[in-house]
Coordinates of C-alpha atoms and ligand atoms in Angstrom, one line a residue:
M1 CA -38.6 44.4 26.6
S2 CA -38.8 42.4 29.8
A3 CA -39.3 44.6 33.0
T4 CA -37.2 41.5 35.2
P5 CA -34.2 41.8 35.9
E6 CA -32.1 39.5 34.1
P7 CA -28.8 37.0 35.4
A8 CA -25.8 38.9 34.7
S9 CA -23.5 36.9 32.4
S10 CA -20.2 35.8 33.7
A11 CA -16.7 37.0 33.9
H12 CA -15.4 34.3 31.4
H13 CA -16.7 36.0 28.5
Q14 CA -14.1 37.2 26.6
P15 CA -14.9 38.9 22.9
T16 CA -12.2 40.4 22.4
S17 CA -10.0 36.8 22.8
T18 CA -7.0 35.9 20.4
L19 CA -7.1 32.2 21.2
S20 CA -8.8 30.3 17.8
P21 CA -12.1 28.9 17.4
A22 CA -10.9 25.3 18.0
T23 CA -9.5 26.7 21.2
L24 CA -12.4 28.6 22.6
A25 CA -14.8 25.4 21.7
V26 CA -13.0 23.8 24.8
A27 CA -11.9 26.4 26.8
A28 CA -14.1 29.5 27.0
G29 CA -17.7 28.5 29.6
R30 CA -14.6 26.5 32.3
P31 CA -15.9 27.3 35.8
P32 CA -13.6 29.5 37.7
R33 CA -10.2 27.5 38.6
V34 CA -10.7 26.6 42.3
Q35 CA -8.8 23.8 44.3
G36 CA -11.2 21.1 44.5
G37 CA -13.8 22.9 42.0
P38 CA -15.6 20.9 39.0
V39 CA -13.6 21.3 35.6
N40 CA -17.3 20.8 33.9
P41 CA -20.0 23.3 35.0
P42 CA -23.2 21.5 37.1
L43 CA -25.6 20.7 35.7
V44 CA -28.8 22.7 38.1
L45 CA -31.6 21.6 38.4
S46 CA -33.4 23.9 39.8
S47 CA -37.2 25.9 38.4
T48 CA -36.5 28.6 41.3
Y49 CA -33.7 30.6 43.5
V50 CA -33.6 31.6 46.9
S51 CA -34.4 35.3 47.0
Q52 CA -35.9 37.8 49.1
G53 CA -36.7 41.3 49.7
E54 CA -35.7 43.6 45.4
V55 CA -34.2 41.1 43.0
P56 CA -31.4 43.1 42.0
A57 CA -29.9 42.8 38.3
G58 CA -27.5 40.2 37.8
E59 CA -28.9 38.0 40.1
L60 CA -30.8 34.7 39.4
F61 CA -34.5 34.0 40.6
Y62 CA -35.9 32.0 38.5
A63 CA -35.4 29.7 35.8
R64 CA -37.3 31.3 33.0
A65 CA -35.3 34.4 33.6
G66 CA -32.1 32.6 33.3
T67 CA -30.1 29.7 35.2
E68 CA -26.2 29.2 36.0
T69 CA -26.3 26.2 33.4
W70 CA -27.0 28.0 30.2
H71 CA -24.3 30.5 31.4
P72 CA -21.8 28.3 29.9
F73 CA -22.6 27.0 26.5
E74 CA -23.7 31.2 25.9
E75 CA -20.2 32.6 27.0
A76 CA -18.9 30.1 24.9
L77 CA -21.0 30.5 22.0
G78 CA -20.8 34.5 22.5
A79 CA -17.1 33.2 22.1
L80 CA -16.6 31.3 19.5
E81 CA -19.2 34.1 17.0
R82 CA -16.6 37.0 18.6
S83 CA -19.3 38.6 20.0
V84 CA -19.6 41.1 22.8
H85 CA -22.0 39.4 24.1
P86 CA -22.8 35.7 25.0
A87 CA -25.1 34.2 22.8
L88 CA -28.5 33.6 24.2
V89 CA -29.8 30.5 24.2
F90 CA -33.9 29.2 22.6
G91 CA -35.8 26.6 23.0
S92 CA -35.0 25.7 19.3
G93 CA -33.3 27.2 16.4
M94 CA -37.2 28.9 15.9
A95 CA -37.5 30.0 18.7
A96 CA -35.0 32.2 18.0
I97 CA -35.6 32.4 14.7
A98 CA -39.3 33.8 16.1
A99 CA -37.0 36.3 18.4
A100 CA -35.3 37.7 15.3
M101 CA -37.5 38.3 13.3
S102 CA -39.8 39.4 16.2
L103 CA -37.7 43.2 15.4
V104 CA -39.6 43.7 12.5
P105 CA -42.7 45.9 13.0
P106 CA -46.7 45.3 12.3
G107 CA -46.4 46.4 8.5
G108 CA -43.0 45.8 8.3
R109 CA -41.1 44.3 5.2
I110 CA -38.8 41.0 5.1
V111 CA -36.8 39.9 2.5
L112 CA -35.7 36.4 2.5
P113 CA -33.8 33.8 0.7
R114 CA -36.4 32.0 -1.4
H115 CA -34.3 28.6 -0.3
A116 CA -34.4 30.1 3.6
Y117 CA -34.4 27.1 5.5
N118 CA -39.2 26.0 4.9
V119 CA -40.1 26.5 8.4
A120 CA -38.0 29.6 8.9
T121 CA -40.2 31.2 5.3
S122 CA -43.6 29.7 6.8
Y123 CA -43.0 31.4 10.3
A124 CA -42.5 35.3 8.1
Q125 CA -45.5 34.2 6.0
D126 CA -47.1 33.6 9.4
L127 CA -46.5 37.0 10.7
G128 CA -47.4 38.1 7.4
R129 CA -51.1 36.9 8.4
R130 CA -50.8 38.2 11.8
S131 CA -49.4 41.3 11.9
G132 CA -49.0 42.0 8.2
V133 CA -45.7 41.7 7.2
A134 CA -44.7 41.7 3.9
L135 CA -42.4 39.2 2.4
T136 CA -40.0 39.4 -0.5
L137 CA -37.9 36.1 -1.9
V138 CA -34.8 37.0 -3.5
D139 CA -31.9 34.5 -4.8
V140 CA -29.6 35.6 -2.2
A141 CA -26.5 34.7 -4.2
D142 CA -27.5 37.9 -6.9
T143 CA -26.5 40.5 -5.0
D144 CA -27.9 43.7 -6.9
A145 CA -31.3 41.6 -6.8
V146 CA -30.9 41.7 -3.0
L147 CA -30.3 44.7 -2.7
A148 CA -32.7 46.1 -5.0
A149 CA -35.3 44.3 -3.2
V150 CA -34.2 45.8 0.4
R151 CA -33.7 49.6 -0.8
G152 CA -38.3 48.7 -2.4
E153 CA -37.2 48.6 -5.7
A154 CA -38.9 46.3 -8.2
G155 CA -39.0 42.3 -7.1
P156 CA -37.5 39.6 -8.2
D157 CA -41.0 39.3 -10.4
G158 CA -41.6 42.6 -11.7
E159 CA -43.8 43.0 -8.4
G160 CA -43.7 46.2 -6.9
A161 CA -42.2 46.3 -3.1
P162 CA -42.8 49.6 -2.0
G163 CA -40.2 51.0 0.9
V164 CA -36.8 50.1 2.5
A165 CA -37.5 46.8 3.8
S166 CA -37.0 46.5 8.1
M167 CA -34.5 43.2 7.8
L168 CA -32.9 41.4 5.7
W169 CA -32.3 37.7 6.4
V170 CA -29.5 35.9 5.5
E171 CA -28.7 32.5 5.1
S172 CA -25.6 31.5 3.2
P173 CA -25.0 28.0 2.4
T174 CA -28.6 27.9 1.7
N175 CA -30.5 24.9 2.8
P176 CA -30.8 23.2 0.7
M177 CA -30.3 24.8 -2.5
L178 CA -25.9 25.7 -0.9
E179 CA -26.3 29.1 -2.9
V180 CA -24.0 31.7 -1.4
A181 CA -24.4 35.1 -1.0
D182 CA -21.8 37.8 -0.4
V183 CA -23.1 38.1 3.4
P184 CA -20.6 41.1 4.1
A185 CA -21.7 43.3 0.3
L186 CA -25.0 42.5 1.6
I187 CA -24.8 43.3 5.0
R188 CA -22.9 46.6 3.8
G189 CA -26.0 47.7 1.3
A190 CA -28.3 46.5 3.5
H191 CA -27.0 48.5 6.7
Q192 CA -26.9 51.9 3.9
A193 CA -30.8 51.7 2.9
G194 CA -32.0 50.8 6.7
A195 CA -32.3 47.5 6.7
L196 CA -31.4 45.4 9.6
V197 CA -29.8 42.3 8.6
A198 CA -30.5 38.9 11.0
V199 CA -27.5 35.8 9.3
D200 CA -28.6 32.3 9.8
N201 CA -24.9 30.7 10.2
T202 CA -25.9 27.2 11.4
F203 CA -24.7 25.5 8.2
A204 CA -21.5 28.0 8.8
T205 CA -21.0 27.4 12.4
P206 CA -19.2 29.7 14.0
L207 CA -15.9 28.2 12.7
G208 CA -16.7 28.7 8.9
Q209 CA -17.6 32.7 9.2
R210 CA -18.2 35.2 11.9
P211 CA -21.2 37.2 10.7
L212 CA -20.9 39.8 13.7
S213 CA -17.5 40.7 12.7
W214 CA -19.2 41.8 9.0
G215 CA -21.4 44.4 11.0
A216 CA -24.6 41.7 10.9
D217 CA -27.0 42.7 13.9
V218 CA -28.5 39.3 14.7
V219 CA -27.0 36.0 14.2
V220 CA -29.0 33.3 14.7
H221 CA -28.1 29.3 15.3
S222 CA -30.4 25.6 15.3
V223 CA -28.1 25.0 17.6
T224 CA -29.9 21.5 17.4
K225 CA -27.2 20.9 14.6
Y226 CA -23.7 21.4 14.8
L227 CA -23.0 23.4 17.8
S228 CA -24.2 20.5 19.9
G229 CA -23.8 17.6 17.2
H230 CA -24.8 14.7 18.5
S231 CA -28.4 14.6 17.2
D232 CA -29.9 14.6 21.2
V233 CA -31.3 18.4 21.5
V234 CA -33.6 20.3 20.1
L235 CA -32.2 23.8 20.5
G236 CA -31.5 27.3 19.3
A237 CA -29.9 30.4 20.1
A238 CA -29.7 34.2 19.7
L239 CA -26.9 37.2 19.9
S240 CA -26.4 40.7 18.8
D241 CA -23.7 42.7 19.5
D242 CA -26.0 45.9 19.9
P243 CA -26.7 45.9 23.7
A244 CA -30.4 47.0 22.5
L245 CA -31.6 44.6 20.6
H246 CA -29.5 42.0 23.0
A247 CA -32.0 43.4 25.7
L248 CA -34.8 42.6 23.3
L249 CA -33.9 39.7 22.0
R250 CA -33.7 38.2 25.9
G251 CA -36.5 40.2 26.5
Y252 CA -38.4 37.8 23.7
R253 CA -37.0 35.3 25.3
T254 CA -38.4 35.8 28.8
L255 CA -41.7 37.2 27.6
H256 CA -42.5 34.0 25.4
G257 CA -41.2 31.5 27.2
A258 CA -38.6 30.4 24.9
I259 CA -36.1 28.8 27.0
A260 CA -34.1 25.2 26.9
G261 CA -33.8 23.2 29.7
P262 CA -30.9 23.0 31.9
S263 CA -29.9 19.4 30.7
E264 CA -30.6 20.4 26.7
V265 CA -27.8 22.5 27.6
W266 CA -25.6 21.1 29.6
L267 CA -25.2 18.4 26.5
A268 CA -24.8 21.3 24.0
L269 CA -21.4 22.3 25.3
R270 CA -20.5 18.7 25.8
G271 CA -21.1 18.4 22.1
L272 CA -19.7 22.5 21.4
R273 CA -16.0 21.0 22.7
T274 CA -15.2 18.7 20.2
L275 CA -16.8 21.0 17.6
A276 CA -13.7 21.7 15.4
L277 CA -12.6 18.5 15.0
R278 CA -16.2 16.9 14.4
V279 CA -16.4 20.4 11.4
Q280 CA -12.9 19.6 10.4
R281 CA -13.3 16.0 9.5
S282 CA -17.2 16.0 7.8
Q283 CA -16.1 18.8 6.0
A284 CA -13.4 17.2 4.2
N285 CA -15.2 14.0 4.2
A286 CA -18.0 16.4 2.4
A287 CA -15.7 17.2 0.1
E288 CA -14.3 13.7 -0.9
L289 CA -17.3 12.9 -1.1
A290 CA -18.2 15.6 -3.8
R291 CA -15.6 15.4 -5.3
R292 CA -16.1 11.4 -6.4
L293 CA -20.1 12.3 -7.5
A294 CA -18.8 14.7 -9.5
H295 CA -17.9 12.0 -11.4
H296 CA -19.8 9.5 -10.8
P297 CA -21.9 8.2 -14.1
A298 CA -25.4 7.7 -11.8
V299 CA -25.2 11.9 -10.7
A300 CA -27.1 14.2 -12.6
A301 CA -25.6 17.3 -10.7
V302 CA -23.9 17.7 -6.7
R303 CA -23.6 21.0 -5.3
H304 CA -20.7 21.5 -2.7
P305 CA -19.2 25.2 -2.5
S306 CA -15.7 23.3 -2.3
L307 CA -16.0 21.7 -6.1
P308 CA -14.1 24.6 -8.6
G309 CA -17.2 24.5 -10.8
D310 CA -19.9 25.2 -8.2
P311 CA -21.2 28.4 -8.8
G312 CA -20.0 29.3 -4.8
H313 CA -17.0 28.1 -5.3
D314 CA -14.9 31.6 -5.6
R315 CA -17.3 33.5 -3.4
A316 CA -17.1 30.7 -0.2
A317 CA -13.2 30.4 -0.4
A318 CA -12.6 34.4 0.1
Q319 CA -15.0 35.1 2.7
M320 CA -15.3 31.4 4.5
D321 CA -13.3 29.2 6.7
G322 CA -14.1 25.3 5.5
F323 CA -16.8 25.2 2.2
G324 CA -19.6 23.2 5.0
S325 CA -20.6 20.0 5.2
I326 CA -23.4 19.7 3.7
V327 CA -24.2 18.6 0.1
A328 CA -26.7 18.8 -2.7
L329 CA -27.1 15.2 -5.0
R330 CA -29.5 15.1 -7.4
P331 CA -28.9 11.2 -8.7
A332 CA -29.7 10.6 -12.5
G333 CA -33.4 9.2 -13.2
G334 CA -35.3 12.3 -11.1
A335 CA -37.4 11.6 -7.8
A336 CA -37.8 7.7 -8.2
A337 CA -34.4 6.8 -8.5
A338 CA -33.5 9.6 -5.6
D339 CA -35.7 7.4 -3.0
A340 CA -34.9 4.2 -4.2
V341 CA -30.8 5.5 -3.1
V342 CA -32.1 6.4 -0.1
A343 CA -33.9 3.2 0.2
A344 CA -31.0 0.9 -0.9
L345 CA -28.2 2.7 1.3
R346 CA -27.0 0.5 4.1
L347 CA -24.9 3.3 6.8
W348 CA -26.2 6.3 6.0
V349 CA -29.5 7.2 8.0
P350 CA -32.5 8.5 6.4
A351 CA -33.1 10.6 8.0
T352 CA -34.3 15.0 8.2
S353 CA -32.4 17.6 10.6
L354 CA -27.8 17.9 9.7
G355 CA -25.0 18.5 11.8
G356 CA -24.3 15.3 13.9
V357 CA -21.8 12.7 14.0
E358 CA -23.5 10.2 11.7
S359 CA -23.9 10.8 7.8
S360 CA -27.7 11.1 7.1
L361 CA -29.8 12.3 4.2
E362 CA -33.1 13.0 3.0
R363 CA -35.0 14.0 -0.4
R364 CA -36.5 18.0 0.5
R365 CA -39.6 18.2 -1.3
R366 CA -41.1 14.8 0.7
F367 CA -42.0 17.8 2.9
P368 CA -45.2 20.1 1.3
G369 CA -43.5 22.6 2.4
E370 CA -40.0 22.9 0.8
P371 CA -40.5 25.8 -2.4
A372 CA -40.9 24.1 -5.6
S373 CA -38.1 25.8 -7.1
V374 CA -36.1 22.9 -4.7
P375 CA -36.0 20.3 -7.4
E376 CA -38.1 16.9 -6.8
D377 CA -34.7 14.4 -7.3
L378 CA -32.6 16.7 -4.4
L379 CA -31.2 14.6 -1.6
R380 CA -29.5 16.8 1.0
L381 CA -27.1 15.0 2.3
S382 CA -25.5 15.6 5.9
V383 CA -21.9 14.2 6.0
G384 CA -20.6 12.9 9.3
I385 CA -17.4 12.2 11.1
E386 CA -16.9 8.4 10.0
D387 CA -14.7 6.8 7.3
V388 CA -14.3 8.3 4.4
E389 CA -14.4 5.0 2.5
D390 CA -17.3 3.6 4.3
L391 CA -19.2 6.5 3.7
W392 CA -18.5 6.2 -0.2
A393 CA -18.5 2.4 -0.7
D394 CA -22.6 2.5 0.3
L395 CA -23.5 5.3 -1.4
S396 CA -21.8 4.2 -4.4
Q397 CA -23.7 0.7 -4.3
A398 CA -26.7 2.4 -3.7
L399 CA -26.4 4.9 -7.3
E400 CA -25.0 1.4 -8.9
R401 CA -28.1 -1.0 -7.7
T402 CA -30.5 2.2 -8.6
T403 CA -29.0 2.9 -12.1
G404 CA -27.4 0.4 -13.0
A405 CA -24.2 2.3 -13.6
G406 CA -20.8 1.8 -12.3
P407 CA -18.5 4.9 -11.0
E408 CA -15.7 6.0 -13.2
H409 CA -12.2 6.3 -12.0
A410 CA -12.0 10.1 -9.8
P411 CA -8.8 11.3 -10.8
A412 CA -6.6 12.0 -7.4
A413 CA -7.2 15.1 -5.6
Ligands
PLP501 N1 -32.3 27.1 10.9 C1 -31.7 25.8 9.7 C2 -30.7 26.9 8.4 C3 -32.5 25.0 10.1 O1 -31.3 23.8 9.0 C4 -33.1 24.8 10.8 C5 -33.4 23.4 11.1 O2 -32.9 22.0 10.0 C6 -33.4 25.5 12.0 C7 -33.2 27.0 11.7 C8 -34.6 25.0 12.7 O3 -33.9 24.7 13.1 P1 -35.0 23.7 15.4 O4 -35.2 22.7 14.0 O5 -33.5 23.6 16.2 O6 -35.7 24.6 15.6

C-alpha cells in the first residue's frame, strides 16, 4: 500500500444517483457550475504541484499519485458502475488486471476462464513463475464446474486442485468465444467458499452489467475499448467498493507507476460522453448482422448472445441490459477462407482490439498465445456504429467472393 497521501475524490461523485446510465455518462465528472467556468474539465499538463511543508491527505502534490485530469473520468466511470468509490484509472487494461491479480498472495490460486483475454491468462501464468500462484482454467459458463474448482475440488481434467482458490476471475461474455457466465451465482458461490471475485467488464461495459452491484470485489476495464470508443488511447481502470481493496489497488498503481497520461484520460472522458449512443447503435448493428449471418450459406457458425438459439442467450437476457457488440463468426471453408474473407473486406478494418466506432475484425488464432480450443477459423467481429446496410454489403460480398455462396433471404426480424 502507498505510504504517500493520495488526492481525495471530488464531491461530484454520486454513487447513489438515480440518474440513468445514459445521463450519467454525459453529466458526471463535470466541473463545478461557476459563472465563467468551463463546461468541460480542463486538461492539466503538470507533473508536479506547488506544495510545501507536510502534504495533507487529499492534496495534489505529484502526478504519479494523482492529477485533476484523472478525477472527472474516475468519477464518471465510478458513477456508471454504481461504485461507492470513483474508478481508478490505469495506463492500460493490462495494468489494471495486474493490479487486481496482485491481490492474490504468493502461493495462492486463481480460477480463470479458459477463454479469458489471452494476455490476462499469460499474466496469471507469469505470476505462477514469479510467485508460485497456481492457475485453474475452467469453462466459465459451467457454474457447477467453476465453483467446484474455486472450492478446490477435482479440476476440470480430473486434476486435483487442493485448497480454496484466492480469486475467481470472471469474463462474461468471454473474449473471443462469447460464453456467458451466470455472474451473480458465481459471485455468491465463490464468496461462500471464501474467494475474492474480479470481473473484467470490458465486453459488457457498465451499461450492460454492473458486477459490483452483484457483490464483485473488483471490476476491471480495458478503457481502450468501448469506454473511450475511438481507438485513439490505451487505458485501463479498476474499481472496488471495499475501502481496503480500493486502497490496495490505488497503492499498486502508485508504487508500480502504472499510471495514465492526462491527455489520454481527457480523451477517454470525451469518448465516454457518447457511450450510450455508441453502444446502443453498435449492439443493434451486431444483433442484425448476427441474425443475417446465421442464414448465410457461407457461414459455418455464428455466436452472438442476441440469437435465440445461442447457448448464452437466456442468461444474457436475464442478467444483462443488451447483448454486446462482438460477434464470433466461423466462415465455411476453415482458416484459409477466414483469412480470405478478411482480405476481401473494403469497409471493415482488419485490426486487433475492439470497441471503436469503426467496425473491425481479426482471426484470433493468428496470435500464438490464443488458446488452442479457440477454432482456427474464428473471426472476432467488433461491430461499430456505421450504417448496418453498408456493413452487411461489405461482409456479404467478402463471404460470397471467398466461398462462391450467395445469401439466402433472412426472414424479417
Ligand atoms: N480485457 C479484455 C477483455 C480485452 O479484450 C483486453 C484487450 O484486448 C484487455 C483486457 C487488455 O486491455 P489493454 O489492451 O487496454 O491493456
